Amino acid sequence: MPGALGDRTLSTASSNSHAASTYSTRSLFPQAPVFTLDTFSDRDFLVKDFVEALSDSAVPPSRRSGAASQSNAFDPKPLIRSFEHALNRMSDLSGDLELRENELSGAVRRAEAQHTANVHSLGRRLEQTVDSFNRLDASLNGDDYESGGNAVVKIGEKLEELDRQRSRALDAKFLIQCWMEVSERGELLLLEDIRRQGSGEGKVRCAHIASQLSKISQRLDPESWSHVNGNSKLANGVNGKIGSAYDQKRRHHNTRELIEKFSETLEKDLLKSFDDFYRRENFEGMRECANVLYDFNGGASVIGAFVNQHQFFINRDQLITEEVAADAETSDRLADPDAEPPGVEPSLQSLIDEVKIVVQEESIIIKRAFPYSEQVLGKFLQRIFQQSIQQRLEMVLEKVSKISSLAFLRSLQAARSCISTLIDDLKSHGLTEHPEPASPQITIILDQQFDDLFVPYFVGSSYIEREKRSLEELYSSLLFKFTIFHSRRRKIPTTFMKSLAKSGSEMLASARDAYVERLDSSDLAPAQKAMLLRVAGLKDSESAKTQTEIEVTDQDGVLSVDNAKRMLKWLAEAVGRGLELSAGNETARDIAALLNLLLINMGEIYIETALDSASDIAASQETVKNNEPDLSFLIGLRSAIGIMYLMNTCIRTVLIPLASVNVTLRRDMEKTSNLAMDRMEEKVNSIMQRSIDVVITWATKLLARQKKDDFRPRDDALSGVAGAWLEQLQTPTCQATFNFFTRFHNLALTALSPSSNLTAFLTELAISFRGLLLEHFKKFSVNAAGGIVVTKDISKYIELLRSWNLDPSFDPSFEVLTEIGNLFVIGPDALKERLRGKGSVGGPWERGDVRPYVLKREDAGSVGVQSVLNSL
């Protein structure tokens, strides 16, 4: 095999050298193609090119050159021989390739076997290593405490204990030396040497030793502390003899004074070093001094020095005495209830902006300079809020309280909102925890400072009382002329029914008197007084007039939807402010108080007073005799109903839902508001019913003017001047009634507008008018010509009623009225036939109901009509 493989290699090499000439140059005689395995492994190998090369090598050159001659026939034998040779050659190459593949497969199997053996060997070594580790671990943690690792640990603990004992012994020795030095020689040179070294550890050690020396001095040198316990001989019953005996063996030095002096020197030195480091922005040095002072006295001195000497407080102390400047425009906007609040007072806003920047910047310094950064930051925040912000806030609120109650409330809300935003910004910034949120301790401090700022303004019910007083002042101002007008209108009650309205008059008087008393009060600021006069529509010159001298017009006594909207807007502002400012558990109670205020001022004083006035006018119109009644009081119903709707919507959608947390209070609010609305609706219904009574009363008077001969015209009245009115197709009484009801209908449309209320009102009036007409036509005799007049009058009345937007249930009444007109125009036979064909005349009437009308026919005595009457 090796020899054969070597020969094959040589032949392959020779073939490679000859392969290049196979495709480039050929001899005169065809040669067998020569190719090797490299020929097929070439990247540019193509089967098509390979076959073409075999074909070209099989054709002799002479035959190729004479390819154009048609006499030479195709000879396939060269091609066959060439392809057979190529096939044999490829079979040889396939055998060589299979042999090589077998050799490579054998090598792979041998490599895999060697790899498996290596893996098993490494696995055994790993197991041996693990076993060795386990044995070592077991030896270190064996059950025998005296052996292995436990023994080593025990030795280490004993060495550490010995080292601590040695350190304590050295410290005790040094402490005794220092005490002997201060008590016998009156100096502390050892501690001074350590202090002068300037190292942080040395200063900490000095602080500890000074503290211990102070305690020793109290026990061994009680005379130095005699002013504390009042005994110059003994410090206490236990060590008094020891101290006295010891004092006799040494020279007397005031150890307390010496130790305290050294402590003060050490503390001043540390504070001075801390201040120098702070000015040089050496945070490591600051941290070292702060750490020493913390061990010395809990850090109180260094925290106080850092906070008190901060440049922010120095600058602000110089500015805190400045007055709060407020321009006239801002003051007017604060006091004007219809204007948007101007926001936070500029100086307070400037302070809050500066606080935000300073705290965020200083928190970084505090974190780097103090190991107990949260404690320092807490003191810093307390100083800022309790001194700078609180003082400025008090000055601002004191200033605006002189403007008006509303200005105070608006400024309080704006300040609280602005400071709340500052708190949230500081929490989200994180301060010493930046960029993470602030720590729980700092969060608690910020929340506590925020609450402490506004506690004085929300103690008990002080806030809601101030809110109510502000609204009462505004409502009283807005309704002042209204109350003056109606108080002048009302007279002393002379009847029992009028005495029922006396409570309303008393309420008007009390509200008016309270407002006047408030205006005359000396504690009322001039700006607030001017604002109240402006809301009331008065001039400054009129404020000095008495109530009887103030001029009012009829328009002042009319309800105004715009005024109601202003009142609800003021209430909404107060409610929103209350939700933001008052505590959550007091919200329901505050809302209930505002609801009562609204029901009294808008409900009783405003709406019910106007309704009572309209009711009184309606009652007075019932007794009018000669002139047509004045029904203009109905115009006020539209405003009253609109204001009632607005107020009820505000109560149902805003006030009551806000009190849902307190079920009992919510139920009381619903009950109170329902009673108030029912009372007002009853008064509206009473006015509408009285209006119907007034209209029907006047219509009765108009129909009473109907002449007896209007429906019995004589033959000579059908022509000439006397019968001119017949050309109008209805009687003058009908025309006058029609005109009156038309004017009233137009007035009702204006007063109530197209609505369900208007439909019900007109339907009720139409029913009453229908009954009036039915009775009216029973009173007059009618002849043949008069029957035509009756039908024309009834048609006119039906035309009038059909022009109204009536309830569909009234439609049968039109048929009834039409049938009544027909009773006077048809002949006896037609009348009998009509009554025979119908069980009734139409609508709710029975046949017997038409008898009174048939009797009024002029021919009622005739045989035909009598037969009809007998059938009824």
mmCIF file with all atom_site columns, C-alpha atoms in Angstrom, residues 92-243:
data_model
loop_
_atom_site.group_PDB
_atom_site.id
_atom_site.type_symbol
_atom_site.label_atom_id
_atom_site.label_alt_id
_atom_site.label_comp_id
_atom_site.label_asym_id
_atom_site.label_entity_id
_atom_site.label_seq_id
_atom_site.pdbx_PDB_ins_code
_atom_site.Cartn_x
_atom_site.Cartn_y
_atom_site.Cartn_z
_atom_site.occupancy
_atom_site.B_iso_or_equiv
_atom_site.pdbx_formal_charge
_atom_site.auth_seq_id
_atom_site.auth_comp_id
_atom_site.auth_asym_id
_atom_site.auth_atom_id
_atom_site.pdbx_PDB_model_num
ATOM 1   C CA . ASP A 1 92  ? -9.435  5.191  -10.015 1.00 0.00 ? 92  ASP A CA 1
ATOM 2   C CA . LEU A 1 93  ? -9.816  8.572  -8.362  1.00 0.00 ? 93  LEU A CA 1
ATOM 3   C CA . SER A 1 94  ? -12.938 7.360  -6.541  1.00 0.00 ? 94  SER A CA 1
ATOM 4   C CA . GLY A 1 95  ? -10.981 4.424  -5.127  1.00 0.00 ? 95  GLY A CA 1
ATOM 5   C CA . ASP A 1 96  ? -8.187  6.729  -3.993  1.00 0.00 ? 96  ASP A CA 1
ATOM 6   C CA . LEU A 1 97  ? -10.732 9.037  -2.364  1.00 0.00 ? 97  LEU A CA 1
ATOM 7   C CA . GLU A 1 98  ? -12.403 6.171  -0.490  1.00 0.00 ? 98  GLU A CA 1
ATOM 8   C CA . LEU A 1 99  ? -9.001  4.948  0.736   1.00 0.00 ? 99  LEU A CA 1
ATOM 9   C CA . ARG A 1 100 ? -8.150  8.395  2.066   1.00 0.00 ? 100 ARG A CA 1
ATOM 10  C CA . GLU A 1 101 ? -11.542 8.666  3.746   1.00 0.00 ? 101 GLU A CA 1
ATOM 11  C CA . ASN A 1 102 ? -10.993 5.367  5.559   1.00 0.00 ? 102 ASN A CA 1
ATOM 12  C CA . GLU A 1 103 ? -7.602  6.520  6.812   1.00 0.00 ? 103 GLU A CA 1
ATOM 13  C CA . LEU A 1 104 ? -9.060  9.778  8.146   1.00 0.00 ? 104 LEU A CA 1
ATOM 14  C CA . SER A 1 105 ? -11.969 7.953  9.853   1.00 0.00 ? 105 SER A CA 1
ATOM 15  C CA . GLY A 1 106 ? -9.506  5.674  11.632  1.00 0.00 ? 106 GLY A CA 1
ATOM 16  C CA . ALA A 1 107 ? -7.511  8.676  12.841  1.00 0.00 ? 107 ALA A CA 1
ATOM 17  C CA . VAL A 1 108 ? -10.709 10.296 14.186  1.00 0.00 ? 108 VAL A CA 1
ATOM 18  C CA . ARG A 1 109 ? -11.662 7.165  16.131  1.00 0.00 ? 109 ARG A CA 1
ATOM 19  C CA . ARG A 1 110 ? -8.215  7.005  17.683  1.00 0.00 ? 110 ARG A CA 1
ATOM 20  C CA . ALA A 1 111 ? -8.434  10.719 18.702  1.00 0.00 ? 111 ALA A CA 1
ATOM 21  C CA . GLU A 1 112 ? -11.861 10.197 20.265  1.00 0.00 ? 112 GLU A CA 1
ATOM 22  C CA . ALA A 1 113 ? -10.626 7.257  22.285  1.00 0.00 ? 113 ALA A CA 1
ATOM 23  C CA . GLN A 1 114 ? -7.677  9.314  23.529  1.00 0.00 ? 114 GLN A CA 1
ATOM 24  C CA . HIS A 1 115 ? -10.046 12.225 24.473  1.00 0.00 ? 115 HIS A CA 1
ATOM 25  C CA . THR A 1 116 ? -12.317 9.903  26.432  1.00 0.00 ? 116 THR A CA 1
ATOM 26  C CA . ALA A 1 117 ? -9.370  8.537  28.352  1.00 0.00 ? 117 ALA A CA 1
ATOM 27  C CA . ASN A 1 118 ? -8.202  12.077 29.184  1.00 0.00 ? 118 ASN A CA 1
ATOM 28  C CA . VAL A 1 119 ? -11.678 13.049 30.441  1.00 0.00 ? 119 VAL A CA 1
ATOM 29  C CA . HIS A 1 120 ? -11.844 10.012 32.739  1.00 0.00 ? 120 HIS A CA 1
ATOM 30  C CA . SER A 1 121 ? -8.386  10.798 34.089  1.00 0.00 ? 121 SER A CA 1
ATOM 31  C CA . LEU A 1 122 ? -9.294  14.444 34.795  1.00 0.00 ? 122 LEU A CA 1
ATOM 32  C CA . GLY A 1 123 ? -12.544 13.365 36.482  1.00 0.00 ? 123 GLY A CA 1
ATOM 33  C CA . ARG A 1 124 ? -10.693 11.076 38.864  1.00 0.00 ? 124 ARG A CA 1
ATOM 34  C CA . ARG A 1 125 ? -8.267  13.883 39.715  1.00 0.00 ? 125 ARG A CA 1
ATOM 35  C CA . LEU A 1 126 ? -11.182 16.287 40.409  1.00 0.00 ? 126 LEU A CA 1
ATOM 36  C CA . GLU A 1 127 ? -12.820 13.757 42.709  1.00 0.00 ? 127 GLU A CA 1
ATOM 37  C CA . GLN A 1 128 ? -9.556  13.335 44.568  1.00 0.00 ? 128 GLN A CA 1
ATOM 38  C CA . THR A 1 129 ? -9.268  17.124 44.944  1.00 0.00 ? 129 THR A CA 1
ATOM 39  C CA . VAL A 1 130 ? -12.829 17.419 46.286  1.00 0.00 ? 130 VAL A CA 1
ATOM 40  C CA . ASP A 1 131 ? -12.204 14.618 48.756  1.00 0.00 ? 131 ASP A CA 1
ATOM 41  C CA . SER A 1 132 ? -9.051  16.350 49.931  1.00 0.00 ? 132 SER A CA 1
ATOM 42  C CA . PHE A 1 133 ? -10.962 19.631 50.392  1.00 0.00 ? 133 PHE A CA 1
ATOM 43  C CA . ASN A 1 134 ? -13.714 17.889 52.371  1.00 0.00 ? 134 ASN A CA 1
ATOM 44  C CA . ARG A 1 135 ? -11.194 16.241 54.654  1.00 0.00 ? 135 ARG A CA 1
ATOM 45  C CA . LEU A 1 136 ? -9.465  19.589 55.217  1.00 0.00 ? 136 LEU A CA 1
ATOM 46  C CA . ASP A 1 137 ? -12.801 21.304 55.907  1.00 0.00 ? 137 ASP A CA 1
ATOM 47  C CA . ALA A 1 138 ? -13.815 18.551 58.300  1.00 0.00 ? 138 ALA A CA 1
ATOM 48  C CA . SER A 1 139 ? -10.516 18.886 60.113  1.00 0.00 ? 139 SER A CA 1
ATOM 49  C CA . LEU A 1 140 ? -11.060 22.648 60.519  1.00 0.00 ? 140 LEU A CA 1
ATOM 50  C CA . ASN A 1 141 ? -14.667 22.250 61.679  1.00 0.00 ? 141 ASN A CA 1
ATOM 51  C CA . GLY A 1 142 ? -14.342 19.013 63.574  1.00 0.00 ? 142 GLY A CA 1
ATOM 52  C CA . ASP A 1 143 ? -16.388 18.080 66.635  1.00 0.00 ? 143 ASP A CA 1
ATOM 53  C CA . ASP A 1 144 ? -13.413 18.565 68.866  1.00 0.00 ? 144 ASP A CA 1
ATOM 54  C CA . TYR A 1 145 ? -13.393 22.243 69.865  1.00 0.00 ? 145 TYR A CA 1
ATOM 55  C CA . GLU A 1 146 ? -9.726  22.040 70.807  1.00 0.00 ? 146 GLU A CA 1
ATOM 56  C CA . SER A 1 147 ? -8.575  20.833 67.421  1.00 0.00 ? 147 SER A CA 1
ATOM 57  C CA . GLY A 1 148 ? -8.413  22.205 63.889  1.00 0.00 ? 148 GLY A CA 1
ATOM 58  C CA . GLY A 1 149 ? -9.845  25.578 62.902  1.00 0.00 ? 149 GLY A CA 1
ATOM 59  C CA . ASN A 1 150 ? -11.767 26.062 66.155  1.00 0.00 ? 150 ASN A CA 1
ATOM 60  C CA . ALA A 1 151 ? -8.515  26.059 68.022  1.00 0.00 ? 151 ALA A CA 1
ATOM 61  C CA . VAL A 1 152 ? -7.175  28.725 65.691  1.00 0.00 ? 152 VAL A CA 1
ATOM 62  C CA . VAL A 1 153 ? -10.306 30.844 66.179  1.00 0.00 ? 153 VAL A CA 1
ATOM 63  C CA . LYS A 1 154 ? -10.103 30.474 69.940  1.00 0.00 ? 154 LYS A CA 1
ATOM 64  C CA . ILE A 1 155 ? -6.477  31.577 69.915  1.00 0.00 ? 155 ILE A CA 1
ATOM 65  C CA . GLY A 1 156 ? -7.417  34.608 67.772  1.00 0.00 ? 156 GLY A CA 1
ATOM 66  C CA . GLU A 1 157 ? -10.195 35.600 70.137  1.00 0.00 ? 157 GLU A CA 1
ATOM 67  C CA . LYS A 1 158 ? -7.839  35.359 73.135  1.00 0.00 ? 158 LYS A CA 1
ATOM 68  C CA . LEU A 1 159 ? -5.271  37.485 71.351  1.00 0.00 ? 159 LEU A CA 1
ATOM 69  C CA . GLU A 1 160 ? -7.914  40.097 70.513  1.00 0.00 ? 160 GLU A CA 1
ATOM 70  C CA . GLU A 1 161 ? -9.103  40.140 74.117  1.00 0.00 ? 161 GLU A CA 1
ATOM 71  C CA . LEU A 1 162 ? -5.545  40.544 75.356  1.00 0.00 ? 162 LEU A CA 1
ATOM 72  C CA . ASP A 1 163 ? -5.022  43.373 72.877  1.00 0.00 ? 163 ASP A CA 1
ATOM 73  C CA . ARG A 1 164 ? -8.184  45.118 74.104  1.00 0.00 ? 164 ARG A CA 1
ATOM 74  C CA . GLN A 1 165 ? -7.089  44.680 77.726  1.00 0.00 ? 165 GLN A CA 1
ATOM 75  C CA . ARG A 1 166 ? -3.699  46.095 76.866  1.00 0.00 ? 166 ARG A CA 1
ATOM 76  C CA . SER A 1 167 ? -5.319  49.063 75.111  1.00 0.00 ? 167 SER A CA 1
ATOM 77  C CA . ARG A 1 168 ? -7.577  49.701 78.079  1.00 0.00 ? 168 ARG A CA 1
ATOM 78  C CA . ALA A 1 169 ? -4.651  49.440 80.426  1.00 0.00 ? 169 ALA A CA 1
ATOM 79  C CA . LEU A 1 170 ? -2.656  51.926 78.379  1.00 0.00 ? 170 LEU A CA 1
ATOM 80  C CA . ASP A 1 171 ? -5.663  54.243 78.199  1.00 0.00 ? 171 ASP A CA 1
ATOM 81  C CA . ALA A 1 172 ? -6.189  53.942 81.942  1.00 0.00 ? 172 ALA A CA 1
ATOM 82  C CA . LYS A 1 173 ? -2.526  54.627 82.559  1.00 0.00 ? 173 LYS A CA 1
ATOM 83  C CA . PHE A 1 174 ? -2.624  57.691 80.325  1.00 0.00 ? 174 PHE A CA 1
ATOM 84  C CA . LEU A 1 175 ? -5.841  58.854 81.959  1.00 0.00 ? 175 LEU A CA 1
ATOM 85  C CA . ILE A 1 176 ? -4.283  58.530 85.436  1.00 0.00 ? 176 ILE A CA 1
ATOM 86  C CA . GLN A 1 177 ? -1.224  60.437 84.259  1.00 0.00 ? 177 GLN A CA 1
ATOM 87  C CA . CYS A 1 178 ? -3.407  63.219 82.898  1.00 0.00 ? 178 CYS A CA 1
ATOM 88  C CA . TRP A 1 179 ? -5.385  63.358 86.141  1.00 0.00 ? 179 TRP A CA 1
ATOM 89  C CA . MET A 1 180 ? -2.250  63.490 88.245  1.00 0.00 ? 180 MET A CA 1
ATOM 90  C CA . GLU A 1 181 ? -0.952  66.209 86.018  1.00 0.00 ? 181 GLU A CA 1
ATOM 91  C CA . VAL A 1 182 ? -4.050  68.366 86.214  1.00 0.00 ? 182 VAL A CA 1
ATOM 92  C CA . SER A 1 183 ? -4.720  67.766 89.886  1.00 0.00 ? 183 SER A CA 1
ATOM 93  C CA . GLU A 1 184 ? -1.144  68.142 91.176  1.00 0.00 ? 184 GLU A CA 1
ATOM 94  C CA . ARG A 1 185 ? 0.444   70.571 88.736  1.00 0.00 ? 185 ARG A CA 1
ATOM 95  C CA . GLY A 1 186 ? -2.674  72.281 87.341  1.00 0.00 ? 186 GLY A CA 1
ATOM 96  C CA . GLU A 1 187 ? -1.775  71.680 83.719  1.00 0.00 ? 187 GLU A CA 1
ATOM 97  C CA . LEU A 1 188 ? -2.616  69.303 80.859  1.00 0.00 ? 188 LEU A CA 1
ATOM 98  C CA . LEU A 1 189 ? 0.608   69.118 78.904  1.00 0.00 ? 189 LEU A CA 1
ATOM 99  C CA . LEU A 1 190 ? 0.070   65.546 77.748  1.00 0.00 ? 190 LEU A CA 1
ATOM 100 C CA . LEU A 1 191 ? -3.271  66.392 76.214  1.00 0.00 ? 191 LEU A CA 1
ATOM 101 C CA . GLU A 1 192 ? -1.920  69.633 74.786  1.00 0.00 ? 192 GLU A CA 1
ATOM 102 C CA . ASP A 1 193 ? 0.824   67.689 73.021  1.00 0.00 ? 193 ASP A CA 1
ATOM 103 C CA . ILE A 1 194 ? -1.726  65.375 71.451  1.00 0.00 ? 194 ILE A CA 1
ATOM 104 C CA . ARG A 1 195 ? -3.923  68.307 70.482  1.00 0.00 ? 195 ARG A CA 1
ATOM 105 C CA . ARG A 1 196 ? -1.076  70.160 68.810  1.00 0.00 ? 196 ARG A CA 1
ATOM 106 C CA . GLN A 1 197 ? -0.277  67.152 66.668  1.00 0.00 ? 197 GLN A CA 1
ATOM 107 C CA . GLY A 1 198 ? -3.399  68.042 64.695  1.00 0.00 ? 198 GLY A CA 1
ATOM 108 C CA . SER A 1 199 ? -4.378  64.514 63.731  1.00 0.00 ? 199 SER A CA 1
ATOM 109 C CA . GLY A 1 200 ? -8.036  63.586 63.741  1.00 0.00 ? 200 GLY A CA 1
ATOM 110 C CA . GLU A 1 201 ? -7.553  60.490 65.859  1.00 0.00 ? 201 GLU A CA 1
ATOM 111 C CA . GLY A 1 202 ? -5.579  62.484 68.393  1.00 0.00 ? 202 GLY A CA 1
ATOM 112 C CA . LYS A 1 203 ? -8.292  65.122 68.710  1.00 0.00 ? 203 LYS A CA 1
ATOM 113 C CA . VAL A 1 204 ? -10.922 62.445 69.142  1.00 0.00 ? 204 VAL A CA 1
ATOM 114 C CA . ARG A 1 205 ? -8.802  60.903 71.861  1.00 0.00 ? 205 ARG A CA 1
ATOM 115 C CA . CYS A 1 206 ? -8.416  64.289 73.540  1.00 0.00 ? 206 CYS A CA 1
ATOM 116 C CA . ALA A 1 207 ? -12.186 64.749 73.513  1.00 0.00 ? 207 ALA A CA 1
ATOM 117 C CA . HIS A 1 208 ? -12.773 61.342 75.116  1.00 0.00 ? 208 HIS A CA 1
ATOM 118 C CA . ILE A 1 209 ? -10.111 61.853 77.779  1.00 0.00 ? 209 ILE A CA 1
ATOM 119 C CA . ALA A 1 210 ? -11.398 65.352 78.611  1.00 0.00 ? 210 ALA A CA 1
ATOM 120 C CA . SER A 1 211 ? -14.864 63.918 79.122  1.00 0.00 ? 211 SER A CA 1
ATOM 121 C CA . GLN A 1 212 ? -13.509 61.169 81.396  1.00 0.00 ? 212 GLN A CA 1
ATOM 122 C CA . LEU A 1 213 ? -11.417 63.665 83.338  1.00 0.00 ? 213 LEU A CA 1
ATOM 123 C CA . SER A 1 214 ? -14.523 65.739 83.931  1.00 0.00 ? 214 SER A CA 1
ATOM 124 C CA . LYS A 1 215 ? -16.282 62.722 85.444  1.00 0.00 ? 215 LYS A CA 1
ATOM 125 C CA . ILE A 1 216 ? -13.242 61.925 87.626  1.00 0.00 ? 216 ILE A CA 1
ATOM 126 C CA . SER A 1 217 ? -13.135 65.531 88.789  1.00 0.00 ? 217 SER A CA 1
ATOM 127 C CA . GLN A 1 218 ? -16.731 65.334 89.922  1.00 0.00 ? 218 GLN A CA 1
ATOM 128 C CA . ARG A 1 219 ? -15.929 62.327 92.117  1.00 0.00 ? 219 ARG A CA 1
ATOM 129 C CA . LEU A 1 220 ? -12.430 63.202 93.372  1.00 0.00 ? 220 LEU A CA 1
ATOM 130 C CA . ASP A 1 221 ? -12.559 66.998 93.415  1.00 0.00 ? 221 ASP A CA 1
ATOM 131 C CA . PRO A 1 222 ? -16.046 67.860 94.684  1.00 0.00 ? 222 PRO A CA 1
ATOM 132 C CA . GLU A 1 223 ? -14.959 71.338 95.786  1.00 0.00 ? 223 GLU A CA 1
ATOM 133 C CA . SER A 1 224 ? -14.538 72.343 92.162  1.00 0.00 ? 224 SER A CA 1
ATOM 134 C CA . TRP A 1 225 ? -18.174 71.383 91.609  1.00 0.00 ? 225 TRP A CA 1
ATOM 135 C CA . SER A 1 226 ? -19.542 72.787 94.877  1.00 0.00 ? 226 SER A CA 1
ATOM 136 C CA . HIS A 1 227 ? -21.727 75.317 93.130  1.00 0.00 ? 227 HIS A CA 1
ATOM 137 C CA . VAL A 1 228 ? -23.542 72.432 91.459  1.00 0.00 ? 228 VAL A CA 1
ATOM 138 C CA . ASN A 1 229 ? -24.638 70.493 94.560  1.00 0.00 ? 229 ASN A CA 1
ATOM 139 C CA . GLY A 1 230 ? -24.341 73.246 97.127  1.00 0.00 ? 230 GLY A CA 1
ATOM 140 C CA . ASN A 1 231 ? -21.797 71.399 99.330  1.00 0.00 ? 231 ASN A CA 1
ATOM 141 C CA . SER A 1 232 ? -18.238 72.643 99.471  1.00 0.00 ? 232 SER A CA 1
ATOM 142 C CA . LYS A 1 233 ? -17.008 69.713 101.545 1.00 0.00 ? 233 LYS A CA 1
ATOM 143 C CA . LEU A 1 234 ? -18.584 66.624 100.073 1.00 0.00 ? 234 LEU A CA 1
ATOM 144 C CA . ALA A 1 235 ? -19.668 65.818 96.545  1.00 0.00 ? 235 ALA A CA 1
ATOM 145 C CA . ASN A 1 236 ? -21.781 62.866 97.651  1.00 0.00 ? 236 ASN A CA 1
ATOM 146 C CA . GLY A 1 237 ? -22.150 60.360 100.456 1.00 0.00 ? 237 GLY A CA 1
ATOM 147 C CA . VAL A 1 238 ? -20.051 57.682 98.779  1.00 0.00 ? 238 VAL A CA 1
ATOM 148 C CA . ASN A 1 239 ? -16.888 59.431 97.741  1.00 0.00 ? 239 ASN A CA 1
ATOM 149 C CA . GLY A 1 240 ? -16.823 62.407 100.007 1.00 0.00 ? 240 GLY A CA 1
ATOM 150 C CA . LYS A 1 241 ? -14.187 60.984 102.382 1.00 0.00 ? 241 LYS A CA 1
ATOM 151 C CA . ILE A 1 242 ? -12.031 59.780 99.546  1.00 0.00 ? 242 ILE A CA 1
ATOM 152 C CA . GLY A 1 243 ? -12.127 63.205 97.953  1.00 0.00 ? 243 GLY A CA 1
#
